[in-house]
Short mmCIF file of C-alpha atoms in Angstrom, two decimals:
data_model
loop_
_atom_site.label_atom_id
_atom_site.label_comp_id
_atom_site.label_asym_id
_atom_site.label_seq_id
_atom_site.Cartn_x
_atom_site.Cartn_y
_atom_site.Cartn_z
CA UNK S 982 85.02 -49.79 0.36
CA UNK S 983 81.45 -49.45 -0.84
CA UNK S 984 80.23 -46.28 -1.76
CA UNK S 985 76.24 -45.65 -1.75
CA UNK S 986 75.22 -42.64 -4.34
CA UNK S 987 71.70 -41.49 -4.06
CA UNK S 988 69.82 -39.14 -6.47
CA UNK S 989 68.23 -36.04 -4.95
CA UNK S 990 64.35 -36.28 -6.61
CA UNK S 991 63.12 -33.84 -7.90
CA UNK S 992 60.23 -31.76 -5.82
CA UNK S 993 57.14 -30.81 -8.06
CA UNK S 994 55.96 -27.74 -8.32
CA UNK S 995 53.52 -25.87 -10.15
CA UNK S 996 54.84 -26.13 -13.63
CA UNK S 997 54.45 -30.25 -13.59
CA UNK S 998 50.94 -29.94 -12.32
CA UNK S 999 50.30 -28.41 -15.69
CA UNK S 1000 51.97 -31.35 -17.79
CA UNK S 1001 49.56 -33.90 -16.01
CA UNK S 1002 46.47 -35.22 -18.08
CA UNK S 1003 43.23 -35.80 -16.13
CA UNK S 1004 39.82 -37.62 -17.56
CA UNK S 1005 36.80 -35.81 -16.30
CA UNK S 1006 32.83 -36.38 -17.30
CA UNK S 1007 33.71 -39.94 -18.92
CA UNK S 1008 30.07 -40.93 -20.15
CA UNK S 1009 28.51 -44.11 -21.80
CA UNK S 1010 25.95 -43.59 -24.85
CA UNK S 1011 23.48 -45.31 -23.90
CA UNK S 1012 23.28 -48.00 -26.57
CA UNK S 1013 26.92 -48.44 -25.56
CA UNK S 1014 28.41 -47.51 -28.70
CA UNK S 1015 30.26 -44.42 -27.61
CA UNK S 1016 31.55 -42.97 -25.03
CA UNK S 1017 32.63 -39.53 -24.34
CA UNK S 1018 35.26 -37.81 -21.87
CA UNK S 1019 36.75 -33.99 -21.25
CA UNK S 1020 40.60 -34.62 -21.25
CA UNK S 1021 41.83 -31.49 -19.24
CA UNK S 1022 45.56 -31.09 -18.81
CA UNK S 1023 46.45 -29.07 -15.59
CA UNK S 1024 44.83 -25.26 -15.95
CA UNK S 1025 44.62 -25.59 -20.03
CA UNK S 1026 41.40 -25.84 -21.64
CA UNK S 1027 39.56 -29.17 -22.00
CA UNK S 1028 39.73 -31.52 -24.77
CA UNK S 1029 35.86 -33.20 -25.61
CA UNK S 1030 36.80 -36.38 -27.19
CA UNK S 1031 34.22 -39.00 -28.34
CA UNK S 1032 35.22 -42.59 -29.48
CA UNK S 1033 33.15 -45.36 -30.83
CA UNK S 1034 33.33 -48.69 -29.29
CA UNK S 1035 36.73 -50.09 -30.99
CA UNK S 1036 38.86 -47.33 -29.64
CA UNK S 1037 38.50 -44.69 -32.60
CA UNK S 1038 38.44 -41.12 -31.91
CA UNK S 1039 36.23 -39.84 -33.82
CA UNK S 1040 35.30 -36.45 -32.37
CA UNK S 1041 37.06 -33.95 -30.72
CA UNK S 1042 36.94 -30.50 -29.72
CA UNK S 1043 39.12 -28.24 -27.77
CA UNK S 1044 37.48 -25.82 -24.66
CA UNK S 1045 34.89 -28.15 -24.57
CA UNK S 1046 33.11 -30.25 -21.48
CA UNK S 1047 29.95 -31.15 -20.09
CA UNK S 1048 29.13 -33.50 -23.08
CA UNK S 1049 25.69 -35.06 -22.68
CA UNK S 1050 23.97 -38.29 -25.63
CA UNK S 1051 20.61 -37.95 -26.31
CA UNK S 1052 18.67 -41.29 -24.58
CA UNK S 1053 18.83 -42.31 -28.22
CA UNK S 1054 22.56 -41.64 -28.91
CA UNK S 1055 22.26 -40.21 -31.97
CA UNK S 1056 23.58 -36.82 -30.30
CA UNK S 1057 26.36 -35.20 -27.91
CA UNK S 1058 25.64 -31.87 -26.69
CA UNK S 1059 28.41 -30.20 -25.10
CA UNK S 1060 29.34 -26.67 -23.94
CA UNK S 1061 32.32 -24.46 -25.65
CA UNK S 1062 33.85 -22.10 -23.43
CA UNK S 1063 36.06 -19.10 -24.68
CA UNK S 1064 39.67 -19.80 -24.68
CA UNK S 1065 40.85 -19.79 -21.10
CA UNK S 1066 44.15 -17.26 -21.53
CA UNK S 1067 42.16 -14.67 -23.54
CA UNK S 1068 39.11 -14.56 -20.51
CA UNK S 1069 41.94 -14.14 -18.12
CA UNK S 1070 43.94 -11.43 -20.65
CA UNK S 1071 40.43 -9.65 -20.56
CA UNK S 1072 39.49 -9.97 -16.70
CA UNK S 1073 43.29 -8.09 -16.28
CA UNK S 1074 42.28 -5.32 -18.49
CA UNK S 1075 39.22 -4.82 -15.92
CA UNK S 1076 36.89 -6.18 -18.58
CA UNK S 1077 32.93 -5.99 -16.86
CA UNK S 1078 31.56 -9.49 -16.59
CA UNK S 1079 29.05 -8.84 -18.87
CA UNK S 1080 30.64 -8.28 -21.72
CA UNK S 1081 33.24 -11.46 -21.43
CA UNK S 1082 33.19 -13.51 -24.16
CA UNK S 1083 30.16 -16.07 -23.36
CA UNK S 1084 29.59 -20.11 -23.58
CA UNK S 1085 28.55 -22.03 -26.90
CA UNK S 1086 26.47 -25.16 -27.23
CA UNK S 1087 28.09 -27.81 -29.64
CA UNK S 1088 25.20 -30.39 -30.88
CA UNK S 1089 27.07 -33.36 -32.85
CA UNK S 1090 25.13 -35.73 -34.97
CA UNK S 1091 26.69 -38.73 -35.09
CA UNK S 1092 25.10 -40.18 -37.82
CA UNK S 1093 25.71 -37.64 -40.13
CA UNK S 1094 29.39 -36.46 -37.57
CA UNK S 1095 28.01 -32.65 -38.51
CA UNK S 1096 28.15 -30.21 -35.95
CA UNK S 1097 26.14 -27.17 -35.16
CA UNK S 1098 27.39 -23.99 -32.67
CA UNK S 1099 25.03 -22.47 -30.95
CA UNK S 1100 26.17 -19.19 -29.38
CA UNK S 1101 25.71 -17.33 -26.13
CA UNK S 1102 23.95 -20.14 -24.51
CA UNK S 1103 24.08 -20.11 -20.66
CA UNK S 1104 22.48 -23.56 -20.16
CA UNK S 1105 20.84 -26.46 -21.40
CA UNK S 1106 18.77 -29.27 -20.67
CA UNK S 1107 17.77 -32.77 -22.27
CA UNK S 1108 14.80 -35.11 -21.36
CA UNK S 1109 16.12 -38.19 -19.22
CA UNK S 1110 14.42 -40.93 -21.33
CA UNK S 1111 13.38 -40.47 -24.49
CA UNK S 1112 14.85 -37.78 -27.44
CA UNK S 1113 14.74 -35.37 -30.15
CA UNK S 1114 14.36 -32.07 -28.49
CA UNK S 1115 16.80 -29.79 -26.54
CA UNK S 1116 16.08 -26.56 -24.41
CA UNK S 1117 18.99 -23.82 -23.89
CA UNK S 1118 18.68 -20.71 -21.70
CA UNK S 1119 20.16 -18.00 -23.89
CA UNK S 1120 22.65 -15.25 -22.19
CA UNK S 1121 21.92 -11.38 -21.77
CA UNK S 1122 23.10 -10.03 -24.82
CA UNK S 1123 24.36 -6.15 -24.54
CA UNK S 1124 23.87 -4.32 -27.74
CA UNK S 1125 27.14 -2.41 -28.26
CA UNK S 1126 26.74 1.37 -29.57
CA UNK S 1127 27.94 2.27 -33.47
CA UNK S 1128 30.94 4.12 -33.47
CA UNK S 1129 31.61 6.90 -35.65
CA UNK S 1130 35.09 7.07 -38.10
CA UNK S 1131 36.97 8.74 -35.25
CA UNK S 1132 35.61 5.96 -32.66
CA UNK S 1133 33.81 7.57 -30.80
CA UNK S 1134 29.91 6.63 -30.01
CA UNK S 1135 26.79 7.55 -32.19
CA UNK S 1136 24.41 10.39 -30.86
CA UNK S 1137 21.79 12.35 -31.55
CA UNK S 1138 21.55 15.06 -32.98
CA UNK S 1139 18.35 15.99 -31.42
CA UNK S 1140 18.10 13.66 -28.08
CA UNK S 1141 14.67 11.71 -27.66
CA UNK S 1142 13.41 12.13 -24.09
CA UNK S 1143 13.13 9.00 -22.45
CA UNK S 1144 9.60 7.43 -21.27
CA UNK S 1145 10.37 4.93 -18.94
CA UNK S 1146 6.94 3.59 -18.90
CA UNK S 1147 8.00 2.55 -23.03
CA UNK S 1148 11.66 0.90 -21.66
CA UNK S 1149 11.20 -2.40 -23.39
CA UNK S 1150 11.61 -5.56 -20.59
CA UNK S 1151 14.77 -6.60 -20.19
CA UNK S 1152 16.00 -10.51 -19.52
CA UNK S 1153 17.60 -11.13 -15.59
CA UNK S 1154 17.46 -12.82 -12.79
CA UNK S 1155 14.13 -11.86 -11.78
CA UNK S 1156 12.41 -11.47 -14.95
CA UNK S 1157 14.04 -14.50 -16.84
CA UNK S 1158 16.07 -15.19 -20.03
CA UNK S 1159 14.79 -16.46 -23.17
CA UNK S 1160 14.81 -20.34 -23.53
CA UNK S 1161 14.75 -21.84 -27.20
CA UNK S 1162 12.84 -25.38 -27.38
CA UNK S 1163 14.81 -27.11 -30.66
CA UNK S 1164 13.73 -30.34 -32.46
CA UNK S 1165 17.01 -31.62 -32.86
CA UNK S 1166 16.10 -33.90 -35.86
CA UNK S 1167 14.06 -31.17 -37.75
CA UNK S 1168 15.92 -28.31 -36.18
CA UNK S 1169 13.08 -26.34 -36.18
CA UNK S 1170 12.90 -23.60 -33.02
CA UNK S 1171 10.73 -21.57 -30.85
CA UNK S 1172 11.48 -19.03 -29.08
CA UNK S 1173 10.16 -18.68 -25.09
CA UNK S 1174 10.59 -14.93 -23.94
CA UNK S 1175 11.29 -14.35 -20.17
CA UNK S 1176 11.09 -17.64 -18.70
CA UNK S 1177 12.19 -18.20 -15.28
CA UNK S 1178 12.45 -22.04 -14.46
CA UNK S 1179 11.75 -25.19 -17.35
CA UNK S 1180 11.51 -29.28 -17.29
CA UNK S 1181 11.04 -32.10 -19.21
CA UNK S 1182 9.36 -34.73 -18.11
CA UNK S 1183 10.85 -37.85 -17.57
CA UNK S 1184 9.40 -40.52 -19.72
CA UNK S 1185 6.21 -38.53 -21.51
CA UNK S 1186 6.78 -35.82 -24.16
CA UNK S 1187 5.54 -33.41 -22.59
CA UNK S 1188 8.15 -29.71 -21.53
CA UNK S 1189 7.11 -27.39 -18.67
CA UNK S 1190 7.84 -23.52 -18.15
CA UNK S 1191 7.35 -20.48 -16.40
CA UNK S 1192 7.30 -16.73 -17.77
CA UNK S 1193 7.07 -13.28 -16.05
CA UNK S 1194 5.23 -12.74 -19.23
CA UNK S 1195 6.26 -11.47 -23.03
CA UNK S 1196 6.49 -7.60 -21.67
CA UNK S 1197 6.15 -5.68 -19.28
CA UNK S 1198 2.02 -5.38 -19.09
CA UNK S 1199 1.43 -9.28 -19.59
CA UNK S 1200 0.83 -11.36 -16.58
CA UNK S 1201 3.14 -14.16 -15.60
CA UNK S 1202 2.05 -17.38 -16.48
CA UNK S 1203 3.36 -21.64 -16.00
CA UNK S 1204 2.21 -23.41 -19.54
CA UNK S 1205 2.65 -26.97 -20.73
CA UNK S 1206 3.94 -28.19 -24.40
CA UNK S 1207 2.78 -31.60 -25.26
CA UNK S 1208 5.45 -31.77 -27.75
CA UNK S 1209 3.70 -35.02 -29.83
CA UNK S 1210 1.37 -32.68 -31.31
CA UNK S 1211 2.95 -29.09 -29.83
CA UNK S 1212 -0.38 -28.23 -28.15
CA UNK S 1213 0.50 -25.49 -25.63
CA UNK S 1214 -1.84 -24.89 -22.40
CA UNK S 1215 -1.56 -22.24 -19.89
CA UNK S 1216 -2.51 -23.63 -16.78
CA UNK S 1217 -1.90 -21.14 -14.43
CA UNK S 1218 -1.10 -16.83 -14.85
CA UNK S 1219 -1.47 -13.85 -12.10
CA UNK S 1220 -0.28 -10.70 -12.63
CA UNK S 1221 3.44 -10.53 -11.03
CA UNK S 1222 3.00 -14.26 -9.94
CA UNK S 1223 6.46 -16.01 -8.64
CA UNK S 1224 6.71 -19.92 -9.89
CA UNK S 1225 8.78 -22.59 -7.79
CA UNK S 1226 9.67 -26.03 -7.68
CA UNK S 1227 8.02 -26.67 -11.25
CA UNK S 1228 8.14 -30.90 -11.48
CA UNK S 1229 6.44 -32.91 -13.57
CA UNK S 1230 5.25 -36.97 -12.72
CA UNK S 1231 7.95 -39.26 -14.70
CA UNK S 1232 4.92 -39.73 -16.86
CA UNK S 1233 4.49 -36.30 -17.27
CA UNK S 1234 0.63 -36.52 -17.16
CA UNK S 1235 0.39 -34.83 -13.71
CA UNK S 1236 2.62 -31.81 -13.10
CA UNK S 1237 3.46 -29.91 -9.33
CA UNK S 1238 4.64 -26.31 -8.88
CA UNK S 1239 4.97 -23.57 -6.32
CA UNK S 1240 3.29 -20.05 -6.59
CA UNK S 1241 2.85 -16.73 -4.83
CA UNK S 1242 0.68 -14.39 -6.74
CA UNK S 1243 0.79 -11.52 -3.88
CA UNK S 1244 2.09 -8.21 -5.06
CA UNK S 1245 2.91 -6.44 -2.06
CA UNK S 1246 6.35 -6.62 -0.23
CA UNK S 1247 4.72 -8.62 2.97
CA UNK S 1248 7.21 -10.87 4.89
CA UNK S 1249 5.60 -13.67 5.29
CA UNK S 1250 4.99 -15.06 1.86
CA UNK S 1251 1.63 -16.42 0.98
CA UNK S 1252 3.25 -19.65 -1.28
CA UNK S 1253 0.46 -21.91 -2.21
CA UNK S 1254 0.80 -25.58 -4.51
CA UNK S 1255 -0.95 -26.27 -7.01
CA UNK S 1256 -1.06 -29.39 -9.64
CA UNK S 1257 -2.07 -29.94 -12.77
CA UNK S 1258 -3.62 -33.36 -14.40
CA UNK S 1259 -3.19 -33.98 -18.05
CA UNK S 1260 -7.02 -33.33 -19.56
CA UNK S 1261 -7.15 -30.55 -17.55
CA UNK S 1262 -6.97 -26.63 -19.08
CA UNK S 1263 -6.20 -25.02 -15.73
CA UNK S 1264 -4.11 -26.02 -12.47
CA UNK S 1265 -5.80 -26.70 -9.50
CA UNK S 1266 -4.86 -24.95 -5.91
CA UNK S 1267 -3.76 -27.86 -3.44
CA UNK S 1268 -2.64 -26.25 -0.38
CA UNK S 1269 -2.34 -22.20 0.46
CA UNK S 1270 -1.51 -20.96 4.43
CA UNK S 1271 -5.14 -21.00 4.94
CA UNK S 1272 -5.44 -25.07 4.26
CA UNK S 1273 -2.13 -25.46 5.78
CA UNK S 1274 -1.40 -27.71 8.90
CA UNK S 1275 -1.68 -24.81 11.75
CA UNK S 1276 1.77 -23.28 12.71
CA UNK S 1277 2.84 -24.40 8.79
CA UNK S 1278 3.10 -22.44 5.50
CA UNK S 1279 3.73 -23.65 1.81
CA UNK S 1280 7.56 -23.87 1.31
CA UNK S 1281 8.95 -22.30 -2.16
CA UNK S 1282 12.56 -24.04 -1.20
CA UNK S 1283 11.14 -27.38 -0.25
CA UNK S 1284 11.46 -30.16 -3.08
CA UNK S 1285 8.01 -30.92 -5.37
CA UNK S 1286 7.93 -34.19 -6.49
CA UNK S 1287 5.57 -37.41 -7.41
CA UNK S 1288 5.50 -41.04 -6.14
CA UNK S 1289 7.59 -43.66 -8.97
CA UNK S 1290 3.36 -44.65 -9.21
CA UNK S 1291 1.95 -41.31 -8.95
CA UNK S 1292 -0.61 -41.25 -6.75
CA UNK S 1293 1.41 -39.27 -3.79
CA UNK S 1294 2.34 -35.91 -4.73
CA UNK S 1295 5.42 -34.77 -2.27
CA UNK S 1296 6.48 -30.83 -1.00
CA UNK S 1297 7.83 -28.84 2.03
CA UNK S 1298 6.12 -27.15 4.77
CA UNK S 1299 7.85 -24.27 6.84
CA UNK S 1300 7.48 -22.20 10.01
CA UNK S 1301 6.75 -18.77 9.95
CA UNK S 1302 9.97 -16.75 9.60
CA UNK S 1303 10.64 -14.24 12.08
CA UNK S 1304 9.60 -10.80 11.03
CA UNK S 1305 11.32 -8.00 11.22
CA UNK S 1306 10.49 -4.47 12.66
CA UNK S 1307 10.88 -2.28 9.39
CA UNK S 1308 9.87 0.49 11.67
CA UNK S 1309 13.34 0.65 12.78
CA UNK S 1310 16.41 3.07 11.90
CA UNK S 1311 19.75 1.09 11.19
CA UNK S 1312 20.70 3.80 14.03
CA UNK S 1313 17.73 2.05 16.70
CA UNK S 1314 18.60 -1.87 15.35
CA UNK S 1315 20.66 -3.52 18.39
CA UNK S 1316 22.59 -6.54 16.79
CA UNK S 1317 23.59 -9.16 19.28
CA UNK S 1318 24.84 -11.90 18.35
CA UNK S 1319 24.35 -14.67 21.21
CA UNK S 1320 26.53 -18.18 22.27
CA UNK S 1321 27.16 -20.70 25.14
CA UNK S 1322 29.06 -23.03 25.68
CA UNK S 1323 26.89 -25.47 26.06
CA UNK S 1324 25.23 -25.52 22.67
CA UNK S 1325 25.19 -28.72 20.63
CA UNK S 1326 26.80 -26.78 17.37
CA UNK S 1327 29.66 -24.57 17.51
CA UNK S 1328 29.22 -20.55 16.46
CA UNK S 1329 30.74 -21.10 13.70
CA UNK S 1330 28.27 -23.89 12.50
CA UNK S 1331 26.14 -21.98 13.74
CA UNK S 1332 27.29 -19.09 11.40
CA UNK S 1333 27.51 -20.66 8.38
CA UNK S 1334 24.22 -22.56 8.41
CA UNK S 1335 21.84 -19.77 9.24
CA UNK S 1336 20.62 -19.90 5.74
CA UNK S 1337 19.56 -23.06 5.70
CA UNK S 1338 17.96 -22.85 8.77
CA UNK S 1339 16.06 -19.99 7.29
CA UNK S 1340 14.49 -22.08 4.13
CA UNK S 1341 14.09 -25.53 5.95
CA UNK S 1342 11.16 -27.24 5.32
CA UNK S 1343 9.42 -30.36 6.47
CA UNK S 1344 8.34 -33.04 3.94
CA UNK S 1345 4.86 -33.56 3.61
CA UNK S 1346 2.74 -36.16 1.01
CA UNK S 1347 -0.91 -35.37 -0.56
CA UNK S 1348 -2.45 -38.76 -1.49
CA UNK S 1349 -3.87 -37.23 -5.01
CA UNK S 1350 -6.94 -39.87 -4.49
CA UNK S 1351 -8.84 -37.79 -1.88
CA UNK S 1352 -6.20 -35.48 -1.17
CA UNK S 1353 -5.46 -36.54 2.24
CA UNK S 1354 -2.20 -34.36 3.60
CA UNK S 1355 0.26 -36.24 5.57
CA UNK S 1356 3.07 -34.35 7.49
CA UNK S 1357 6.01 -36.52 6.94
CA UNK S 1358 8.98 -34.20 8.87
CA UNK S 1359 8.12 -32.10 11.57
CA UNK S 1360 10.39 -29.65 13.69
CA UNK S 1361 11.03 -32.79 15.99
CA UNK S 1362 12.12 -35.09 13.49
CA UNK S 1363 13.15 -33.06 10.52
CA UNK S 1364 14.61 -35.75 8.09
CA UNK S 1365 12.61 -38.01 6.16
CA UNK S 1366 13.80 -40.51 3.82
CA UNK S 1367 11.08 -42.63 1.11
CA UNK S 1368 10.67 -45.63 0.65
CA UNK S 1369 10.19 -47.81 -3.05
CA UNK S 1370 11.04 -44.75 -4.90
CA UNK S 1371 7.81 -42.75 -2.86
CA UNK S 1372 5.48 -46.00 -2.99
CA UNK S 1373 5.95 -47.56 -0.05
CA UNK S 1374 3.11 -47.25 2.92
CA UNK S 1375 6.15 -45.51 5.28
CA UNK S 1376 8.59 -43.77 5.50
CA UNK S 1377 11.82 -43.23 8.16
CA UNK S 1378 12.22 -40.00 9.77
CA UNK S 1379 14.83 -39.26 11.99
CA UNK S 1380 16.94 -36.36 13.58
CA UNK S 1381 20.71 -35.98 14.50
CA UNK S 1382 19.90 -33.15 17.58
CA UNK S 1383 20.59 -35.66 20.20
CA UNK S 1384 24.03 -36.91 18.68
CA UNK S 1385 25.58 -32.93 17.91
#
C-alpha cells in the first residue's frame, strides 16, 4: 500500500507582500564607478544605497529615492521623504495637506562622503552633460502663529486694518515658487523669487527661467544665466505675461519659448514664439496668430524644441477652440452629450480623451536661416515623427483614423 501525502501551500496574502525586497531607480555613475539603487521593501520606506564598483556599500539612507550623479560623478542628489507611518498617522488626524511634513534634498559628495540636507524642496533639476550646479524648486512654507503660555494664538491688542493692495505676493501655482540656483562645488546660492518654469541647457552652461516678477507691481519676465561668468539677461518681460515651453538648443546658444502677454480673460489665447540667439539682449517674436498659417494659432501645449544641428527650431500649431457663449445662465446651457454607433472610438474613449483633443497641436519647423515655416502635422495627418535627431530633409507623418 502506498500512501501519497501532499502539503497544503500556503496562499499569500498581504502580510508577505510586505517581507518582499524590490530594486527600483538602479543607476550607473557615469564614469562607472558607482552605482546607485532605492531598495523598497513592500509599503516601507525606501532604502538609497550607493556602492562603488567592488561591491562596497558605501552610502545609504533610509526614506530616500530618486537618486541622480552629477555628469561628473562626483555627486548623488536624492530626495528624503518624511517617514511613511507618521504622514499616514497625520493624514488620519485630518491633517491639511499643506502643513504635512514636506520632501528634503540629500546632495552627497563622494569625494569628501559628506552630506548636505536641504529642506522643503519640492523639486530639482541637474544639467544632462556637464556639472557643478543644481536648481531646486522650494515648497510653500506656512508661517505658523506664536502661541501664548496657555496655547492659544498671539493677537493684537489693537488690530491693524488690512490693505490688501500692501498683501505681500505669495508663491503658487500661478505665480511660482522660489527656485535656488547652487554651485555645488562652492556652495554658493541665489535665490530666484516667483519663477514659474526653469532649464538647463544641455551641453552649454548656460540656465533658463521664467518669473511673474519679484512682487506684485513688477512685470513678468524669461532671463538667461550664462553661468561661466553669471551674466544674467532679460530677454523678454510684459506686464502679466504667461511663459511656455521654455527650451534651450543642446548648445544652449539659441533658446525657444512660448508667451501670451494679453491681460484680458479672452478665449482664444493670443500665444506667440519667440527665440532668442546668444549675442542677443532681447528675444525676437517668431510667429503670433497674425503670422500664423490661416485657420492655425501658436500652441502653449505643443513641444518647443531645436534640430541635434540647430538650424530648425520645432513647435505646435492648434485650431481655434470652440468658444463658449458666456452670455448664458447655467439655467439656459443645454448639455447634450451625443454618440452612434458607428463612430470609430467608443464613448468612453471618447470621454476620457476630450482633453487631449482640446490641447492637440500639429508640429511645425522654422528653418532659423530665413525663417521659412513648414507645417509638419496637419488635422489630416496629425503625427509626425523626425528624422536624424531633427536633421534630416523629412520627416514621416501618419494617422491611425482609418484603422480605429
Amino acid at each position: 500500500i502506498s500512501i501519497s501525502v501532499f502539503a497544503q501551500k500556503k496562499a499569500l496574502d498581504h502580510s508577505d507582500y510586505a517581507l518582499w525586497n524590490t530594486i527600483k531607480g538602479a543607476t550607473l555613475a557615469p564614469d562607472g564607478g558607482h552605482v546607485l539603487y532605492s531598495l523598497e521593501k513592500g509599503e516601507k520606506d525606501n532604502f538609497l544605497k550607493v556602492k562603488n564598483s567592488q561591491g562596497n556599500t558605501v552610502f545609504e539612507h533610509e526614506r530616500s529615492s530618486k537618486g541622480m550623479f552629477t555628469y561628473d560623478s562626483n555627486y548623488v542628489l536624492f530626495t528624503i521623504k518624511a517617514w511613511k507611518d507618521s504622514v499616514i498617522a497625520m493624514k488620519s488626524r485630518k491633517v491639511k495637506k499643506k502643513d504635512l511634513p514636506k520632501d528634503s534634498l540629500g546632495i552627497l559628495n563622494l569625494k569628501t562622503n559628506s552630506v548636505t540636507k536641504i529642506g522643503n524642496v519640492k523639486s530639482y533639476k541637474l544639467p544632462e552633460e556637464w556639472s557643478g550646479y543644481v536648481a531646486y524648486q522650494l515648497e510653500e512654507i506656512t508661517k505658523k502663529k506664536e502661541k501664548d503660555d496657555d496655547g492659544e494664538e498671539e493677537k493684537d491688542s489693537v488690530p491693524e486694518k488690512k490693505d490688501k493692495k500692501k498683501k505681500p505676493k505669495k508663491v503658487g501655482k500661478k505665480t511660482g515658487y522660489h527656485v535656488v540656483l547652487r554651485n555645488l562645488e562652492t556652495q554658493k546660492e541665489d535665490t530666484l523669487k516667483f519663477v514659474t518654469h526653469f532649464t538647463f541647457a544641455k551641453k552649454g552652461k548656460w540656465f533658463a527661467y521664467t518669473s511673474t516678477g519679484i512682487d506684485k507691481e513688477a512685470d513678468a519676465g524669461a532671463y538667461v544665466i550664462h553661468l561661466e561668468n553669471g551674466e544674467k539677461t532679460n530677454i523678454h518681460s510684459a506686464k502679466k505675461a504667461k511663459y511656455n515651453q521654455l527650451q534651450f538648443s543642446e548648445s544652449g546658444k539659441q533658446l525657444g519659448f512660448v508667451v501670451d502677454t494679453d491681460t484680458t480673460k479672452i478665449q482664444v489665447r493670443p500665444n506667440a514664439l519667440y527665440l532668442w540667439t546668444e549675442g542677443k539682449e532681447m528675444a525676437e517674436k517668431l510667429v503670433d496668430s497674425e503670422s500664423a498659417p490661416k485657420g492655425y494659432l501658436v500652441s502653449s501645449d505643443g513641444e518647443v524644441s531645436f534640430s541635434k544641428d540647430e538650424s530648425k527650431l520645432f513647435f505646435g500649431l492648434r485650431k481655434p477652440p470652440i468658444v463658449k457663449d458666456t452670455t448664458l445662465t447655467d439655467e439656459e446651457i443645454v448639455n447634450v452629450e451625443v454618440w452612434t454607433y458607428d463612430e470609430p472610438q467608443l464613448y468612453t474613449v471618447q470621454e476620457l480623451q476630450l482633453k487631449n483633443d482640446t490641447i492637440r497641436s500639429y508640429q511645425t519647423a522654422i528653418h532659423l536661416k530665413n525663417k521659412k515655416l513648414v507645417p509638419l502635422a496637419t488635422t489630416e495627418y496629425p503625427n509626425s515623427e523626425l528624422g536624424d535627431e531633427g536633421n534630416a530633409t523629412y520627416t514621416l507623418v501618419g494617422t491611425t483614423k482609418p484603422y480605429e
